[in-house]
Structures are given as structure tokens and as C-alpha cells.
CSV table of C-alpha atoms and ligand atoms in Angstrom, one decimal:
chain,number,residue,atom,x,y,z
A,1251,MET,CA,-32.6,-12.0,19.1
A,1252,LEU,CA,-30.9,-13.7,22.0
A,1253,LEU,CA,-27.4,-15.1,21.4
A,1254,ASP,CA,-25.9,-18.0,23.4
A,1255,SER,CA,-22.5,-16.3,23.4
A,1256,PRO,CA,-21.5,-12.8,22.3
A,1257,PRO,CA,-20.4,-12.6,18.7
A,1258,ALA,CA,-16.6,-12.8,18.2
A,1259,VAL,CA,-15.0,-9.4,17.7
A,1260,GLN,CA,-14.3,-9.3,13.9
A,1261,ALA,CA,-10.8,-8.2,13.0
A,1262,THR,CA,-10.9,-5.2,10.7
A,1263,PRO,CA,-8.2,-3.1,9.2
A,1264,LEU,CA,-9.2,-0.1,11.4
A,1265,LEU,CA,-9.0,-2.1,14.6
A,1266,ASP,CA,-5.6,-3.4,13.5
A,1267,ALA,CA,-4.4,0.1,12.7
A,1268,HIS,CA,-5.6,1.3,16.1
A,1269,ALA,CA,-4.0,-1.6,17.9
A,1270,GLN,CA,-0.7,-0.8,16.1
A,1271,LEU,CA,-0.9,2.9,17.0
A,1272,ARG,CA,-1.8,2.0,20.6
A,1273,GLY,CA,1.4,-0.1,20.8
A,1274,ALA,CA,3.6,2.7,19.5
A,1275,VAL,CA,2.0,5.4,21.7
A,1276,ASP,CA,2.5,3.2,24.8
A,1277,ALA,CA,6.1,2.4,23.8
A,1278,LEU,CA,6.8,6.1,23.5
A,1279,GLY,CA,5.1,6.9,26.8
A,1280,TYR,CA,2.6,9.3,25.2
A,1281,GLY,CA,-0.8,9.7,26.8
A,1282,GLU,CA,-4.4,8.8,25.8
A,1283,ASP,CA,-4.8,12.4,24.5
A,1284,VAL,CA,-2.1,11.8,21.9
A,1285,PHE,CA,-3.5,8.4,21.0
A,1286,GLN,CA,-6.9,10.0,20.4
A,1287,MET,CA,-5.5,12.8,18.3
A,1288,LEU,CA,-3.4,10.5,16.1
A,1289,ALA,CA,-6.2,8.0,15.8
A,1290,THR,CA,-8.6,10.6,14.5
A,1291,PRO,CA,-8.4,11.6,10.8
A,1292,ARG,CA,-8.0,15.3,10.3
A,1293,ARG,CA,-10.6,15.4,7.5
A,1294,GLU,CA,-13.0,12.9,5.8
A,1295,LEU,CA,-15.1,13.4,2.8
A,1296,SER,CA,-17.9,11.0,1.8
A,1297,VAL,CA,-19.4,11.6,-1.6
A,1298,ALA,CA,-22.0,10.1,-3.9
A,1299,VAL,CA,-20.8,9.4,-7.4
A,1300,PRO,CA,-23.7,9.1,-9.8
A,1301,LEU,CA,-22.6,7.2,-12.9
A,1302,ARG,CA,-24.4,7.2,-16.2
A,1303,THR,CA,-24.0,3.7,-17.5
A,1304,ASP,CA,-23.4,2.8,-21.1
A,1305,ALA,CA,-26.9,1.4,-21.1
A,1306,GLY,CA,-28.3,4.8,-20.2
A,1307,GLY,CA,-29.2,4.1,-16.5
A,1308,ILE,CA,-27.8,5.7,-13.4
A,1309,MET,CA,-25.8,3.9,-10.8
A,1310,THR,CA,-25.0,5.7,-7.5
A,1311,LEU,CA,-21.6,4.8,-6.2
A,1312,ARG,CA,-20.2,5.7,-2.8
A,1313,GLY,CA,-16.8,7.4,-2.7
A,1314,TYR,CA,-14.4,8.5,0.1
A,1315,ARG,CA,-11.3,10.5,0.7
A,1316,VAL,CA,-9.8,10.4,4.1
A,1317,GLN,CA,-6.9,12.8,5.1
A,1318,HIS,CA,-5.4,11.3,8.2
A,1319,ASN,CA,-2.6,13.7,8.9
A,1320,PHE,CA,-0.9,16.8,7.6
A,1321,SER,CA,1.7,17.5,10.3
A,1322,ARG,CA,4.7,16.7,8.0
A,1323,GLY,CA,3.3,18.0,4.7
A,1324,PRO,CA,0.5,17.5,2.2
A,1325,ALA,CA,-1.5,14.4,2.6
A,1326,LYS,CA,-0.4,11.5,0.3
A,1327,GLY,CA,-1.9,8.2,-0.6
A,1328,GLY,CA,-3.6,6.0,-3.2
A,1329,LEU,CA,-7.1,5.7,-4.6
A,1330,ARG,CA,-8.7,2.3,-4.4
A,1331,PHE,CA,-11.5,1.0,-6.7
A,1332,SER,CA,-13.0,-2.0,-5.0
A,1333,PRO,CA,-16.6,-3.1,-4.6
A,1334,GLY,CA,-16.5,-3.6,-0.8
A,1335,VAL,CA,-14.5,-0.5,0.1
A,1336,ASP,CA,-16.0,1.5,3.0
A,1337,LEU,CA,-15.1,4.5,5.1
A,1338,ASP,CA,-13.5,2.4,7.9
A,1339,GLU,CA,-11.2,0.6,5.5
A,1340,VAL,CA,-10.2,3.9,3.9
A,1341,ARG,CA,-9.5,5.4,7.4
A,1342,ALA,CA,-7.1,2.5,8.2
A,1343,LEU,CA,-5.4,2.8,4.9
A,1344,ALA,CA,-5.0,6.6,5.3
A,1345,MET,CA,-3.5,6.2,8.7
A,1346,TRP,CA,-1.0,3.6,7.4
A,1347,MET,CA,0.0,6.1,4.8
A,1348,THR,CA,0.9,8.7,7.5
A,1349,TRP,CA,3.2,6.2,9.2
A,1350,LYS,CA,4.7,5.0,5.9
A,1351,CYS,CA,5.6,8.5,4.7
A,1352,ALA,CA,7.1,9.4,8.1
A,1353,LEU,CA,9.1,6.2,8.3
A,1354,VAL,CA,10.8,6.7,5.0
A,1355,ASP,CA,11.1,10.4,5.8
A,1356,LEU,CA,8.9,11.9,3.0
A,1357,PRO,CA,7.6,15.4,3.6
A,1358,TYR,CA,4.0,14.2,3.6
A,1359,GLY,CA,1.1,13.3,5.7
A,1360,GLY,CA,-1.2,10.4,4.9
A,1361,ALA,CA,-4.5,10.0,3.0
A,1362,LYS,CA,-6.4,7.4,1.1
A,1363,GLY,CA,-9.4,7.4,-1.3
A,1364,GLY,CA,-11.9,4.7,-2.1
A,1365,LEU,CA,-14.7,4.2,-4.7
A,1366,ALA,CA,-17.0,1.3,-4.2
A,1367,ILE,CA,-16.9,-0.1,-7.8
A,1368,ASP,CA,-15.7,-3.3,-9.3
A,1369,PRO,CA,-13.6,-2.1,-12.3
A,1370,SER,CA,-13.8,-5.5,-14.0
A,1371,GLU,CA,-17.6,-5.0,-14.4
A,1372,HIS,CA,-17.4,-1.7,-16.2
A,1373,SER,CA,-16.3,-0.4,-19.6
A,1374,THR,CA,-13.5,2.0,-20.0
A,1375,ALA,CA,-16.0,4.8,-20.7
A,1376,GLU,CA,-17.9,4.1,-17.5
A,1377,LEU,CA,-14.7,4.0,-15.5
A,1378,GLU,CA,-13.6,7.3,-17.0
A,1379,ARG,CA,-17.0,8.9,-16.1
A,1380,ALA,CA,-16.9,7.5,-12.6
A,1381,THR,CA,-13.3,8.7,-12.1
A,1382,ARG,CA,-14.0,12.2,-13.3
A,1383,ARG,CA,-17.1,12.6,-11.3
A,1384,TYR,CA,-15.4,11.2,-8.1
A,1385,THR,CA,-12.5,13.7,-8.8
A,1386,SER,CA,-14.9,16.6,-9.2
A,1387,GLU,CA,-16.6,15.7,-5.9
A,1388,ILE,CA,-13.3,15.7,-4.0
A,1389,LEU,CA,-11.7,18.6,-6.0
A,1390,PRO,CA,-11.8,21.2,-3.2
A,1391,ILE,CA,-9.6,19.1,-0.9
A,1392,ILE,CA,-6.9,17.7,-3.3
A,1393,GLY,CA,-4.0,19.5,-5.0
A,1394,PRO,CA,-0.2,19.4,-5.1
A,1395,GLU,CA,0.1,21.2,-1.8
A,1396,ARG,CA,-3.0,19.6,-0.2
A,1397,ASP,CA,-3.4,16.0,-1.0
A,1398,VAL,CA,-1.9,14.0,-3.8
A,1399,PRO,CA,-3.7,10.7,-4.9
A,1400,ALA,CA,-1.9,7.8,-6.6
A,1401,PRO,CA,-2.8,4.3,-7.8
A,1402,ASP,CA,-3.9,1.5,-5.5
A,1403,ILE,CA,-6.0,-1.6,-6.0
A,1404,GLY,CA,-8.2,-1.3,-9.0
A,1405,THR,CA,-6.7,2.0,-10.3
A,1406,ASP,CA,-3.8,2.7,-12.6
A,1407,GLU,CA,-1.9,5.3,-14.6
A,1408,GLN,CA,-5.0,5.9,-16.8
A,1409,THR,CA,-7.1,6.6,-13.7
A,1410,MET,CA,-4.4,9.1,-12.6
A,1411,ALA,CA,-4.4,10.8,-16.1
A,1412,TRP,CA,-8.2,11.3,-15.8
A,1413,ILE,CA,-7.9,12.8,-12.4
A,1414,MET,CA,-5.1,15.1,-13.5
A,1415,ASP,CA,-7.1,16.2,-16.5
A,1416,THR,CA,-10.3,16.8,-14.5
A,1417,TYR,CA,-8.4,18.8,-11.9
A,1418,SER,CA,-6.5,20.7,-14.5
A,1419,ALA,CA,-9.6,21.5,-16.6
A,1420,ASN,CA,-11.2,22.9,-13.5
A,1421,HIS,CA,-8.2,25.1,-12.7
A,1422,GLY,CA,-7.6,26.3,-16.2
A,1423,TYR,CA,-4.1,25.1,-16.5
A,1424,THR,CA,-2.2,21.8,-16.3
A,1425,VAL,CA,-1.3,20.7,-12.8
A,1426,PRO,CA,1.0,17.6,-13.1
A,1427,GLY,CA,1.7,17.5,-9.3
A,1428,VAL,CA,-1.9,16.8,-8.3
A,1429,VAL,CA,-1.4,13.0,-8.7
A,1430,THR,CA,1.5,10.6,-8.9
A,1431,GLY,CA,1.6,7.3,-10.8
A,1432,LYS,CA,0.8,9.2,-14.0
A,1433,PRO,CA,1.7,7.9,-17.5
A,1434,LEU,CA,5.2,8.9,-18.6
A,1435,SER,CA,3.8,11.1,-21.3
A,1436,LEU,CA,2.1,13.3,-18.6
A,1437,GLY,CA,5.1,13.7,-16.3
A,1438,GLY,CA,5.1,10.2,-14.7
A,1439,SER,CA,8.4,9.1,-13.3
A,1440,LEU,CA,10.5,6.4,-14.8
A,1441,GLY,CA,10.5,3.4,-12.4
A,1442,ARG,CA,7.2,4.4,-10.7
A,1443,ALA,CA,5.2,1.5,-12.1
A,1444,THR,CA,7.4,-1.2,-10.6
A,1445,ALA,CA,8.7,0.8,-7.6
A,1446,THR,CA,6.6,-0.9,-4.9
A,1447,SER,CA,7.7,-4.3,-6.2
A,1448,ARG,CA,11.3,-3.2,-6.4
A,1449,GLY,CA,11.2,-2.0,-2.8
A,1450,VAL,CA,9.5,-5.3,-1.7
A,1451,ALA,CA,12.3,-7.3,-3.3
A,1452,LEU,CA,15.1,-5.1,-1.9
A,1453,VAL,CA,13.7,-5.4,1.6
A,1454,ALA,CA,13.0,-9.1,1.3
A,1455,LEU,CA,16.6,-9.8,0.2
A,1456,ALA,CA,17.9,-7.7,3.1
A,1457,ALA,CA,15.6,-9.6,5.6
A,1458,LEU,CA,16.7,-13.0,4.2
A,1459,GLU,CA,20.3,-12.0,4.5
A,1460,HIS,CA,19.7,-10.9,8.0
A,1461,ILE,CA,18.6,-14.4,9.0
A,1462,GLY,CA,21.5,-16.0,7.1
A,1463,ILE,CA,19.8,-17.0,3.9
A,1464,GLY,CA,21.4,-15.9,0.6
A,1465,ALA,CA,19.2,-15.1,-2.4
A,1466,GLY,CA,20.5,-18.1,-4.3
A,1467,GLY,CA,19.4,-20.6,-1.7
A,1468,ALA,CA,16.0,-19.1,-0.9
A,1469,THR,CA,12.5,-20.1,-1.8
A,1470,ALA,CA,9.5,-17.8,-1.9
A,1471,SER,CA,5.8,-17.7,-2.5
A,1472,VAL,CA,3.8,-14.7,-3.5
A,1473,GLN,CA,0.2,-14.2,-2.8
A,1474,GLY,CA,-1.5,-11.7,-5.1
A,1475,TYR,CA,-0.3,-11.2,-8.7
A,1476,GLY,CA,-1.3,-7.7,-9.4
A,1477,LYS,CA,0.6,-4.4,-9.5
A,1478,VAL,CA,2.8,-5.4,-6.5
A,1479,GLY,CA,3.1,-9.3,-6.6
A,1480,ARG,CA,3.8,-9.8,-10.3
A,1481,ALA,CA,6.9,-7.6,-10.5
A,1482,ALA,CA,8.0,-8.6,-7.0
A,1483,ALA,CA,8.1,-12.3,-8.1
A,1484,ARG,CA,10.1,-11.3,-11.2
A,1485,PHE,CA,12.6,-9.2,-9.2
A,1486,LEU,CA,13.0,-12.0,-6.6
A,1487,ALA,CA,13.6,-14.5,-9.4
A,1488,GLU,CA,16.1,-12.2,-11.1
A,1489,ALA,CA,18.0,-12.0,-7.8
A,1490,GLY,CA,18.2,-15.9,-7.8
A,1491,VAL,CA,15.3,-16.6,-5.4
A,1492,ARG,CA,13.3,-19.8,-6.3
A,1493,VAL,CA,9.7,-18.5,-6.6
A,1494,VAL,CA,7.8,-21.8,-6.0
A,1495,ALA,CA,4.2,-20.5,-5.9
A,1496,VAL,CA,2.1,-17.5,-6.8
A,1497,SER,CA,-1.7,-16.9,-6.6
A,1498,ASP,CA,-4.3,-14.5,-7.7
A,1499,ARG,CA,-8.0,-14.3,-6.9
A,1500,PHE,CA,-8.7,-17.2,-9.3
A,1501,GLY,CA,-6.3,-19.7,-7.8
A,1502,GLY,CA,-2.6,-20.7,-7.3
A,1503,ILE,CA,0.3,-22.3,-9.2
A,1504,HIS,CA,3.0,-24.3,-7.5
A,1505,ARG,CA,6.3,-25.8,-8.7
A,1506,THR,CA,8.9,-27.0,-6.3
A,1507,ALA,CA,11.8,-26.5,-8.7
A,1508,GLY,CA,10.7,-22.9,-9.1
A,1509,LEU,CA,8.3,-21.2,-11.6
A,1510,ASP,CA,9.5,-19.8,-14.9
A,1511,VAL,CA,8.3,-16.3,-14.1
A,1512,GLN,CA,8.7,-15.0,-17.6
A,1513,ALA,CA,6.6,-17.8,-19.1
A,1514,LEU,CA,4.1,-17.1,-16.3
A,1515,GLU,CA,3.9,-13.4,-17.2
A,1516,ARG,CA,3.2,-14.4,-20.8
A,1517,HIS,CA,0.4,-16.7,-19.7
A,1518,VAL,CA,-1.1,-14.0,-17.5
A,1519,ASP,CA,-0.9,-11.4,-20.3
A,1520,LEU,CA,-2.9,-13.8,-22.5
A,1521,HIS,CA,-5.4,-15.2,-20.0
A,1522,GLY,CA,-5.7,-12.6,-17.3
A,1523,THR,CA,-4.9,-15.1,-14.5
A,1524,VAL,CA,-2.2,-17.4,-13.3
A,1525,ARG,CA,-4.7,-20.2,-13.4
A,1526,GLY,CA,-4.2,-22.7,-16.1
A,1527,PHE,CA,-0.4,-22.0,-16.4
A,1528,ASP,CA,1.1,-25.3,-17.5
A,1529,GLY,CA,4.5,-24.7,-15.9
A,1530,GLY,CA,3.3,-25.8,-12.5
A,1531,ASP,CA,0.5,-27.6,-10.5
A,1532,SER,CA,-2.7,-25.9,-9.7
A,1533,ILE,CA,-3.3,-25.3,-6.0
A,1534,ASP,CA,-5.8,-23.5,-4.0
A,1535,GLY,CA,-5.0,-19.8,-3.8
A,1536,ALA,CA,-5.2,-19.8,0.0
A,1537,ASP,CA,-2.6,-22.6,0.2
A,1538,VAL,CA,0.1,-20.2,-1.2
A,1539,LEU,CA,0.1,-18.6,2.3
A,1540,THR,CA,1.0,-21.9,4.1
A,1541,LEU,CA,3.8,-23.4,2.0
A,1542,GLU,CA,7.1,-24.4,3.5
A,1543,VAL,CA,9.2,-21.6,2.0
A,1544,ASP,CA,11.8,-19.1,3.3
A,1545,LEU,CA,9.9,-16.0,2.2
A,1546,LEU,CA,6.2,-15.3,2.0
A,1547,VAL,CA,5.0,-12.1,0.2
A,1548,PRO,CA,1.4,-11.3,0.8
A,1549,ALA,CA,0.7,-8.8,-2.0
A,1550,ALA,CA,-3.1,-8.5,-2.2
A,1551,VAL,CA,-5.4,-7.2,0.5
A,1552,GLU,CA,-5.8,-6.8,4.2
A,1553,GLY,CA,-6.4,-9.5,6.7
A,1554,VAL,CA,-5.3,-12.6,4.7
A,1555,ILE,CA,-3.0,-13.8,7.5
A,1556,ASN,CA,-5.3,-14.0,10.4
A,1557,GLU,CA,-6.1,-16.0,13.5
A,1558,THR,CA,-7.4,-18.9,11.5
A,1559,ASN,CA,-4.3,-19.6,9.4
A,1560,ALA,CA,-1.4,-17.9,11.1
A,1561,ARG,CA,-0.3,-21.1,12.9
A,1562,ASN,CA,0.0,-22.7,9.4
A,1563,VAL,CA,2.3,-20.0,8.0
A,1564,LEU,CA,5.6,-21.8,7.7
A,1565,ALA,CA,7.6,-19.1,6.0
A,1566,ARG,CA,10.6,-17.8,8.0
A,1567,VAL,CA,10.1,-14.3,6.7
A,1568,VAL,CA,6.9,-12.5,5.8
A,1569,VAL,CA,7.4,-9.3,3.8
A,1570,GLU,CA,4.1,-7.4,3.5
A,1571,GLY,CA,3.7,-6.2,0.0
A,1572,ALA,CA,0.0,-5.4,0.7
A,1573,ASN,CA,-1.2,-2.9,3.2
A,1574,GLY,CA,-2.4,-4.6,6.4
A,1575,PRO,CA,-2.2,-8.3,5.3
A,1576,THR,CA,-1.5,-9.5,8.9
A,1577,THR,CA,-4.1,-9.0,11.6
A,1578,THR,CA,-3.1,-8.1,15.1
A,1579,ALA,CA,-4.0,-11.6,16.4
A,1580,ALA,CA,-1.9,-13.2,13.6
A,1581,ASP,CA,1.0,-10.8,14.4
A,1582,ALA,CA,1.1,-12.2,17.9
A,1583,ILE,CA,1.0,-15.8,16.7
A,1584,LEU,CA,3.8,-15.2,14.2
A,1585,ALA,CA,5.9,-13.4,16.8
A,1586,GLU,CA,5.5,-16.4,19.1
A,1587,ARG,CA,6.6,-18.7,16.4
A,1588,GLY,CA,9.7,-16.6,15.6
A,1589,THR,CA,8.6,-15.6,12.2
A,1590,LEU,CA,10.2,-12.3,11.0
A,1591,VAL,CA,7.5,-10.0,9.8
A,1592,VAL,CA,8.7,-7.0,7.7
A,1593,PRO,CA,5.8,-4.6,8.1
A,1594,ASP,CA,3.9,-3.0,5.2
A,1595,ILE,CA,4.8,0.6,6.1
A,1596,LEU,CA,8.4,-0.4,5.4
A,1597,ALA,CA,8.1,-3.2,2.9
A,1598,ASN,CA,5.8,-1.6,0.4
A,1599,SER,CA,7.0,2.0,0.8
A,1600,GLY,CA,8.8,1.9,-2.6
A,1601,GLY,CA,5.7,3.0,-4.3
A,1602,VAL,CA,5.2,6.2,-2.3
A,1603,ILE,CA,8.9,6.9,-2.3
A,1604,VAL,CA,8.9,7.0,-6.1
A,1605,SER,CA,5.6,8.9,-6.0
A,1606,TYR,CA,7.5,11.5,-4.0
A,1607,PHE,CA,10.3,11.5,-6.6
A,1608,GLU,CA,7.6,12.0,-9.3
A,1609,TRP,CA,6.1,14.9,-7.4
A,1610,ALA,CA,9.5,16.4,-6.9
A,1611,GLN,CA,10.2,16.0,-10.6
A,1612,ALA,CA,6.9,17.7,-11.4
A,1613,ASN,CA,7.7,20.6,-9.1
A,1614,GLN,CA,11.2,20.9,-10.7
A,1615,THR,CA,9.9,20.3,-14.2
A,1616,TYR,CA,12.9,18.1,-14.7
A,1617,ARG,CA,13.0,14.4,-15.5
A,1618,TRP,CA,15.4,12.1,-13.6
A,1619,ALA,CA,17.1,9.1,-15.3
A,1620,LEU,CA,15.9,5.7,-14.3
A,1621,GLU,CA,19.2,4.9,-12.6
A,1622,THR,CA,18.8,8.1,-10.5
A,1623,VAL,CA,15.3,7.0,-9.5
A,1624,GLU,CA,16.3,3.4,-8.7
A,1625,ASP,CA,19.5,4.4,-6.8
A,1626,ARG,CA,17.6,6.9,-4.6
A,1627,LEU,CA,14.8,4.4,-4.0
A,1628,ARG,CA,17.4,1.7,-3.0
A,1629,THR,CA,19.3,4.1,-0.7
A,1630,ARG,CA,16.1,5.4,1.0
A,1631,ILE,CA,14.4,2.1,1.6
A,1632,LEU,CA,17.5,0.2,2.7
A,1633,ALA,CA,18.3,3.1,5.1
A,1634,ALA,CA,14.8,2.7,6.6
A,1635,TRP,CA,15.3,-1.1,6.8
A,1636,THR,CA,18.5,-0.6,8.8
A,1637,GLU,CA,17.0,2.0,11.0
A,1638,VAL,CA,14.0,-0.3,11.8
A,1639,LEU,CA,16.1,-3.4,12.4
A,1640,ASP,CA,18.4,-1.4,14.7
A,1641,ALA,CA,15.5,0.0,16.6
A,1642,SER,CA,13.9,-3.4,17.0
A,1643,GLN,CA,17.1,-4.9,18.3
A,1644,ARG,CA,17.7,-2.0,20.7
A,1645,ARG,CA,14.1,-2.0,22.0
A,1646,GLY,CA,13.7,-5.8,21.8
A,1647,THR,CA,10.5,-5.4,19.8
A,1648,SER,CA,9.0,-6.7,16.6
A,1649,LEU,CA,10.0,-4.9,13.4
A,1650,ARG,CA,6.4,-3.6,13.2
A,1651,ARG,CA,6.5,-2.0,16.6
A,1652,ALA,CA,9.9,-0.5,15.9
A,1653,ALA,CA,8.8,0.9,12.6
A,1654,MET,CA,5.6,2.3,14.1
A,1655,THR,CA,7.4,3.8,17.0
A,1656,ILE,CA,9.9,5.6,14.7
A,1657,ALA,CA,7.0,6.9,12.5
A,1658,VAL,CA,4.7,7.9,15.3
A,1659,GLU,CA,7.5,9.8,17.0
A,1660,ARG,CA,8.3,11.7,13.9
A,1661,VAL,CA,4.7,12.7,13.3
A,1662,TYR,CA,4.2,13.7,16.9
A,1663,ASP,CA,7.5,15.7,16.9
A,1664,ALA,CA,6.3,17.6,13.9
A,1665,HIS,CA,3.0,18.3,15.5
A,1666,ARG,CA,4.7,19.5,18.7
A,1667,SER,CA,7.0,21.8,16.9
A,1668,ARG,CA,4.1,23.4,15.0
A,1669,GLY,CA,2.1,23.7,18.2
A,1670,LEU,CA,-1.7,23.5,18.5
A,1671,TYR,CA,-3.8,26.2,16.7
A,1672,PRO,CA,-5.3,28.3,18.3
B,2520,LIG,N1,-1.1,3.0,-3.0
B,2520,LIG,C1,0.3,2.9,-2.6
B,2520,LIG,C2,0.5,2.7,-1.2
B,2520,LIG,O1,-0.4,2.1,-0.5
B,2520,LIG,C3,1.0,4.2,-3.1
B,2520,LIG,C4,0.6,5.5,-2.5
B,2520,LIG,C5,1.2,6.7,-3.2
B,2520,LIG,O2,2.1,6.5,-4.0
B,2520,LIG,O3,0.8,7.8,-2.8
B,2520,LIG,O4,1.5,2.9,-0.6
């Protein structure tokens, strides 16, 4: 087929991840060989996951685990259940985990898993079988000292319990450190379930304060109302921020005077969506991204702020609760407009920080009090915020470039100290 003009290059998470790495490698003065080494995942596993359905048939699902880097320690990162997930998306997400862990100084590399399944279309029994079979397929490459999965989109503490049980059954003893984000009854950490949101709120308040807006006078919109967005909206509201809009995949809700987030949570518990909440006006989900607010928290998936809508983003601060919500093209547009973008690897690092605390508690066989977890989370994430802000001011770059530069330098330093084998 002949085309009049070449097709536009599609933005993808992997291209964005590579562009961000390229920027950091150039800023650090490293060569193309270092870029190639850091752009290439150390290990990738693609597996078939045959699932016996409740109706008795067999569905064959595709699964992945990508271990991007081990220079600073075992690989670490979530497992995503989502119908469209593919190897390239998992590669991007795994790479972002490496930078995130290095930025907040955790002794980990980065990894990510994916299973192409829509959890809303399957019974609990089917999800359990799919999770256990996926786990057994990736069993040789995971473990507390190798690679430690955690929840991500479409997975939760029940998923982690099944992974831990499958892994433990195959080893003949209980291995709590093989996953994080477990139920409390299996050695999960207090504060883990809301840790990502807690971190998002802490960093958002620091960023608002940095541009001279106190929590009391601030307005916010939150796109995505799942594991990250829901509690982030609550924590922001508790800090005095007026949360004027939220959305999920079914639609959005807007109220200029601020949403009653507690009433909204009750509505969502009953109906499974923010849609139909009578404490605000219905709006299109996509419009939540372009409201005139001080703070925008994209807390769903990659690429939602892109070349098409970035010029319409009116928020003064964007705090990335999701991984990769802003494409490279959108990043440039937002920078031109003076929008402060707090990058994902900093903004949503609260989850993996408390995952690390959970793993440390498993290794110590000792449970920390909630205050200990939350104090240490606050200290660590705010230290990273200050470090990134200082670096961005010193280097005259965006917060993302500053964060990436710090992270990439740490990973490369570890690599250099270890040397290349053989
Ligand atoms: N899935 C989360 C993330 O993207 C948490 C990962 C973890 O705790 O290992 O950061």
C-alpha cells in the first residue's frame, strides 16, 4: 500500500523511557555504549499462561517478566494485569523501576511483570489459577534475593498472597520476602496499601509550597481513582486542598466548591465507579486533565498527557501518580508553558519505598509500627524531593531530567564499581 505521507511516529512508553534515558546519559556525558547497556534489559521472560476457565475451556494468556537492571541489588517492581499489556510496555515500566529505586536510594534494581488479562472479566477462581500458573512459569527467576514482585494495575494483596503461596509451595517452606504488598496476615507492612498515595500527596504539597501555594488555598484534580488516585484525593483533601474533580475509566465528577471525598468513597464502594455521584456534576473523564486547577495528579496509565492535549493542561503543577503519564512531546510543551512536572520516579515512589520496608521487615521477621513506616516514608521521599529540586535548580533543567540524572548516575556508578564480568 502506498501512503501519501509517512505515518506519524506513535508515542509509546518505551520510546518515552528511551528518550528520558538519552537525556540523562547526555547530561552526564556518558557515551553511546553506556546508553545501549542501560537501555537493554538484563533479562526478559515471555511465557504462555494457559488458563482453564470455569466453563471448562482453555484460554492461553501471554505473560512477561522483565528484569531491567540488578546493579544495585535484586530486581524490584510490580505485576500488571491488563488486557493490552505487551513486552514493550513491560520493558518501559521495568526501566522506570530501576531509576525509581535508585532515586530514592533503595538497594534494588528494577523489574516489571505483565499478564494480558482483564481482571474484571474473570471470576476469583480464574484469577487465582492464572496467577498461580503465571507464577510457576516465572518461578526460576524470582525470589527475595533475585526479583520481588508487588501490586500494580489490576493486581492486589490477594494476587501477592497467591504468588507467595505458589512460590513457597514449590520451595517447601514459607518465603514472605518473595513479594511485597502482601496482606497484613502474611507479613504485609502497615501503611503499604496507601503508601503510593501518601507519597504523592507529600510531594504534591511540597511542590505547591515551592511555587508559593499553601495547601489551604489550592485546588486539585485527580485523573484515575484506583489504588493511587483514590487515597491521594483523600490525603490531599485532609491536608486542606480543594479536590474539585476526579475521574475513572467510566467518567468524571466535578464540583467547584470541592468534592466531599468521604461521600465519594462511599459512592464508589457501592457502585464501583465515581459516575453517578450526586455530590458534583458529571463531566467527561478526559476533561479532568484540562481543568483550571493548581494541581493535576494523573494517576492511571501511560501517555494520557500527550501532544494532543498538553497545550490544554492548565494546572500549574503536575504530580505523576501513574508511571509514564506524560509523553516526551507533552513534556516539552509543558516545560515551554512553565508547568512544574514532578516526575513519576519521584512522585509515585512511596509504594516501592514501603515495599522495601516490607521486605526489610520480612528479612528481620519484625513488624514496624505504622508511625515508624510513615515517618520513614516521609523522610525518604521528601529528601528525594529536595535533592531533585536542588539538582534541577543547579543544572537549570526540568525536575524529570534532574531526577533521571541522579538515578542514572547512581546505577552507572554501581555498575562501574562492580566492573564488567568477565
Ligand atoms: N507498582 C508500583 C510501582 O510502579 C510498586 C512497585 C513495588 O512496590 O515493587 O512503583
